[in-house]
Amino acid sequence: MKRTIVAATALMSVMSTSAFALEIGATISRFDDNWLTVMRNGMTEHADSLDGVELQMEDATDDLAKQIDQVKNFVASGVDAIIVNIVDTSAGAAVTEAAGDVPLVFVNREPDNVNELPPTQAFVASNEIESGTLSAFQICNNLRADGKAGGARGYLMNGQLSNQAAVQRSKDVHDVIGMDMCNFMTLIDEQTANWSRDEAQDLMTNWMSSGEPFDFVLANNDEMAIGAIQAMKAGGMDMADVQVGGVDASQDALVAMQSGDYDVTVFQDAFGQGAGSVDTAIALTKGEDVDQKVYIPFVLVTPANMADFLDKN
């Protein structure tokens, strides 16, 4: 009888230290992205602030096959939930299948199967219909204020075309240009620079080499906008003569805005999305009712209110 009591006590001790430990596996499309680094920090810091939550994070290095293997490995290792910042948004069904019955949260990048997710899965991000629309519409207003409502020409830089956010943000731009009050804006060209500052600088340099005059540059994110600004400044352009808009409100973007080089960005709460994905993953493991689309609002950022965002992303 005594041995039974001792064994039961030992079992209860083990349960008290481990039963409430929650293990979450996270796979991020790429670690070397500045904005996603802030999002990862949001996940890590929030998980660290919670008792009994352990977060294991993997870098998918922009390799979808690798990411799916990471999800399968998380399942095999017995994690309680998985968070995925998907490499290719057209592969949502494959990631959903790989997770099986393990609760899964897609974060930041909207998978193509977002409207068919099972009850054990959810999506945490910001509504991309707002992002490109806010940026492009403000650029439209700025151009009108600059007296260019009679006609303005410019360029559009797309993110990775396999990414839903890039597709939606570019569609937002076209939709704004199609509005009566903004149809004076004409796109000379649009090409992808894959979210990259370096690629955007090269692309902008190529566009400038044509000698075509232009009034604005719109980019799907800040990194590409900054690359475009670097190319324009290297080419001797006066940044007061061109309107530049992007998305994210990264710290580098706000520095460029403080310098008078950058006109419009849109705050996307990287830290908040990261923390929100952890909270949603925990709620799913507990069987709680969770909205399958958890949206964190975008906010327009201009020189007038940029001070409010200097300590954010």
XYZ file of C-alpha atoms in Angstrom:
313
model
C 0.000 0.000 0.000
C 2.834 2.359 0.869
C 4.485 1.709 -2.513
C 1.205 2.503 -4.222
C 0.934 5.813 -2.394
C 4.535 6.705 -3.235
C 3.997 5.806 -6.901
C 0.819 7.853 -7.057
C 2.586 10.807 -5.440
C 5.417 10.548 -7.942
C 2.957 10.399 -10.828
C 1.142 13.476 -9.553
C 4.483 15.270 -9.249
C 5.356 14.485 -12.861
C 1.912 15.592 -14.003
C 2.168 18.859 -12.095
C 5.421 19.778 -13.827
C 4.636 18.569 -17.328
C 0.896 18.364 -17.879
C 0.581 22.097 -18.242
C 3.611 22.503 -20.489
C 2.424 23.487 -23.935
C 4.776 22.912 -26.848
C 4.324 25.001 -29.985
C 6.325 24.466 -33.148
C 6.684 27.378 -35.548
C 8.055 27.425 -39.081
C 8.842 30.815 -40.604
C 9.275 31.330 -44.339
C 12.634 33.036 -43.881
C 14.639 34.285 -40.904
C 16.597 36.891 -42.908
C 13.583 39.147 -43.484
C 13.596 42.280 -41.296
C 9.829 42.507 -40.845
C 9.426 38.802 -40.149
C 12.190 39.096 -37.550
C 10.027 41.548 -35.619
C 7.123 39.124 -35.931
C 9.295 36.280 -34.643
C 10.347 38.444 -31.719
C 6.680 39.024 -30.938
C 6.090 35.279 -30.861
C 9.146 34.546 -28.745
C 8.701 37.330 -26.209
C 5.016 36.597 -25.750
C 5.616 32.857 -25.344
C 8.374 33.574 -22.813
C 5.955 35.710 -20.795
C 3.516 32.819 -20.417
C 3.933 30.060 -17.852
C 4.325 26.597 -19.287
C 4.599 27.549 -22.956
C 7.582 26.348 -24.974
C 8.184 27.635 -28.506
C 10.410 25.884 -31.031
C 11.081 27.868 -34.203
C 12.443 26.701 -37.565
C 13.636 28.602 -40.652
C 12.062 27.315 -43.878
C 14.563 29.358 -45.962
C 11.862 30.079 -48.572
C 11.645 26.356 -49.375
C 8.080 25.013 -49.371
C 9.100 21.345 -49.372
C 11.350 21.997 -46.398
C 8.535 23.805 -44.595
C 6.086 20.943 -45.105
C 8.714 18.542 -43.738
C 9.107 20.819 -40.719
C 5.352 20.674 -40.097
C 5.404 16.868 -40.365
C 8.368 16.712 -37.982
C 6.518 18.877 -35.467
C 3.562 16.491 -35.648
C 5.822 13.463 -35.197
C 7.538 15.045 -32.192
C 4.186 15.517 -30.459
C 3.864 19.308 -30.300
C 0.527 20.634 -29.085
C 0.171 23.259 -31.819
C 1.927 24.556 -34.920
C 2.338 28.094 -36.290
C 3.143 28.542 -39.989
C 4.279 31.642 -41.839
C 3.751 29.981 -45.190
C 6.383 30.104 -47.941
C 3.914 29.797 -50.815
C 0.365 30.963 -50.128
C -0.973 28.708 -52.902
C 0.068 25.638 -50.885
C -2.326 26.063 -47.965
C -4.041 22.714 -48.492
C -0.719 20.853 -48.402
C 0.250 22.487 -45.110
C -3.215 21.843 -43.652
C -2.919 18.180 -44.600
C 0.588 17.893 -43.154
C -0.625 19.173 -39.784
C -3.387 16.590 -39.562
C -5.355 16.954 -36.329
C -2.720 19.089 -34.608
C -4.011 22.651 -34.093
C -2.404 24.986 -36.624
C -2.267 28.757 -37.026
C -1.266 30.425 -40.281
C 0.289 33.801 -39.492
C 0.812 36.913 -41.636
C 0.531 35.266 -45.050
C -2.961 34.196 -46.079
C -3.137 30.621 -47.420
C -5.304 30.005 -50.452
C -7.521 27.626 -48.452
C -8.265 30.196 -45.738
C -12.016 29.849 -46.318
C -11.908 26.042 -46.019
C -9.806 25.628 -42.880
C -10.868 22.836 -40.504
C -12.057 23.796 -36.982
C -8.574 23.081 -35.613
C -6.952 25.773 -37.752
C -7.029 29.582 -37.981
C -5.379 32.552 -39.670
C -3.876 35.603 -37.897
C -2.805 38.640 -39.915
C -4.006 41.976 -41.198
C -6.541 42.425 -43.987
C -4.468 43.016 -47.112
C -7.339 44.797 -48.840
C -6.546 47.694 -46.493
C -2.771 47.809 -46.982
C -2.234 48.603 -50.638
C -5.422 50.660 -50.712
C -4.353 52.965 -47.871
C -0.901 53.490 -49.379
C -2.005 54.068 -52.980
C -4.915 56.322 -52.047
C -2.682 58.559 -49.934
C -0.181 58.801 -52.797
C -3.108 59.785 -55.028
C -4.057 62.545 -52.577
C -0.450 63.731 -52.340
C -0.113 63.922 -56.119
C -3.305 65.948 -56.354
C -1.971 68.289 -53.653
C 1.230 68.654 -55.692
C -0.830 69.849 -58.664
C -0.417 66.667 -60.709
C -4.090 65.743 -61.074
C -3.757 66.451 -64.789
C -1.615 63.354 -65.182
C 0.973 61.440 -63.167
C 3.067 58.456 -64.247
C 4.829 55.926 -62.095
C 5.961 52.404 -61.289
C 4.730 49.511 -59.154
C 7.040 47.027 -57.428
C 5.480 43.657 -56.629
C 6.492 41.258 -53.897
C 6.856 37.535 -54.528
C 4.113 36.572 -56.954
C 3.572 33.292 -55.070
C 2.485 35.363 -52.074
C -1.159 36.329 -51.595
C -0.200 39.614 -49.905
C 1.774 40.714 -52.965
C -1.059 39.833 -55.320
C -3.649 41.615 -53.156
C -1.547 44.737 -52.544
C -0.930 45.146 -56.258
C -4.628 44.624 -56.961
C -5.336 47.328 -54.373
C -3.136 49.736 -56.343
C -4.922 48.968 -59.604
C -8.289 49.389 -57.885
C -7.296 52.810 -56.530
C -5.993 53.938 -59.920
C -9.312 52.847 -61.349
C -11.221 55.239 -59.081
C -12.540 58.439 -60.650
C -10.477 60.712 -58.405
C -7.254 58.769 -58.990
C -7.519 57.742 -62.625
C -5.056 60.461 -63.557
C -2.374 58.018 -62.324
C -0.812 55.784 -64.983
C 1.569 52.878 -64.467
C 4.534 52.874 -66.818
C 5.541 49.378 -65.709
C 5.273 46.926 -62.842
C 7.643 44.088 -61.990
C 8.499 41.905 -59.034
C 11.437 42.657 -56.762
C 10.597 39.759 -54.404
C 10.261 41.912 -51.250
C 14.019 42.609 -51.533
C 15.754 45.960 -51.049
C 18.667 44.949 -53.276
C 16.470 43.642 -56.088
C 14.336 46.780 -55.896
C 17.390 48.999 -56.165
C 18.485 47.131 -59.294
C 14.974 47.273 -60.761
C 14.633 51.004 -60.096
C 18.042 51.623 -61.646
C 16.939 49.781 -64.779
C 13.708 51.762 -64.984
C 15.574 55.038 -64.588
C 18.000 54.117 -67.351
C 15.150 54.446 -69.865
C 15.003 58.173 -69.186
C 11.223 58.001 -68.815
C 9.965 60.787 -66.510
C 7.877 59.597 -63.549
C 6.067 61.051 -60.554
C 5.520 58.160 -58.152
C 6.724 54.722 -57.086
C 4.488 52.296 -55.220
C 5.920 49.169 -53.604
C 4.272 46.207 -51.905
C 6.568 46.644 -48.886
C 9.026 49.047 -47.294
C 12.132 47.084 -48.198
C 11.439 47.498 -51.911
C 10.459 51.144 -51.439
C 13.761 51.782 -49.656
C 15.666 50.059 -52.460
C 13.899 52.300 -54.975
C 14.752 55.386 -52.923
C 18.412 54.356 -52.776
C 18.498 54.001 -56.572
C 16.795 57.347 -57.130
C 19.159 59.152 -54.763
C 22.159 57.458 -56.353
C 20.859 58.710 -59.698
C 20.746 62.274 -58.418
C 16.975 62.603 -58.175
C 15.450 65.137 -55.810
C 13.093 63.073 -53.603
C 10.804 66.095 -53.310
C 9.882 65.523 -56.960
C 8.575 61.971 -56.546
C 6.010 60.354 -54.253
C 6.998 56.975 -52.765
C 4.591 54.652 -50.976
C 4.906 51.222 -49.391
C 3.690 48.999 -46.572
C 4.943 47.840 -43.131
C 6.203 50.953 -41.271
C 9.515 49.273 -40.503
C 12.082 51.218 -38.503
C 14.272 51.724 -41.593
C 11.239 53.079 -43.432
C 10.520 55.582 -40.674
C 14.145 56.741 -40.721
C 13.751 57.382 -44.465
C 10.512 59.237 -43.757
C 12.195 61.382 -41.110
C 14.819 62.286 -43.699
C 12.125 63.460 -46.116
C 12.788 60.655 -48.608
C 9.709 58.505 -47.986
C 6.139 59.764 -48.165
C 3.683 57.021 -47.189
C 3.735 53.648 -45.485
C 1.183 51.519 -43.646
C 1.759 50.119 -40.170
C 1.421 46.357 -40.098
C 1.763 45.184 -36.514
C 4.481 42.549 -36.832
C 4.902 42.094 -33.082
C 1.125 41.956 -32.579
C 0.671 39.335 -35.283
C 3.390 37.198 -33.718
C 1.904 37.435 -30.233
C -1.605 36.936 -31.618
C -0.586 33.733 -33.378
C 0.681 32.290 -30.085
C -2.540 33.223 -28.258
C -4.639 31.703 -31.031
C -2.574 28.497 -31.022
C -3.081 28.158 -27.266
C -6.823 28.768 -27.578
C -7.098 26.068 -30.260
C -5.321 23.524 -28.058
C -7.878 24.232 -25.331
C -10.778 23.714 -27.698
C -11.945 27.292 -27.272
C -14.065 29.053 -29.866
C -11.685 30.973 -32.136
C -12.424 33.223 -35.090
C -10.824 31.504 -38.050
C -9.741 34.885 -39.403
C -8.168 37.074 -36.727
C -7.433 40.481 -38.259
C -5.117 43.079 -36.701
C -5.824 46.490 -38.333
C -3.463 48.348 -40.653
C -2.817 52.043 -39.918
C -1.777 54.712 -42.444
C 1.568 56.341 -41.587
C 2.705 59.693 -42.987
C 5.179 62.329 -41.754
C 2.289 63.802 -39.749
C 1.913 60.795 -37.428
C 5.118 58.807 -37.878
C 6.307 59.674 -34.346
C 3.590 57.366 -33.009
C 5.263 54.383 -34.664
C 8.956 54.937 -34.000
C 9.013 52.282 -31.261
C 6.782 49.737 -33.026
C 8.121 47.591 -35.878
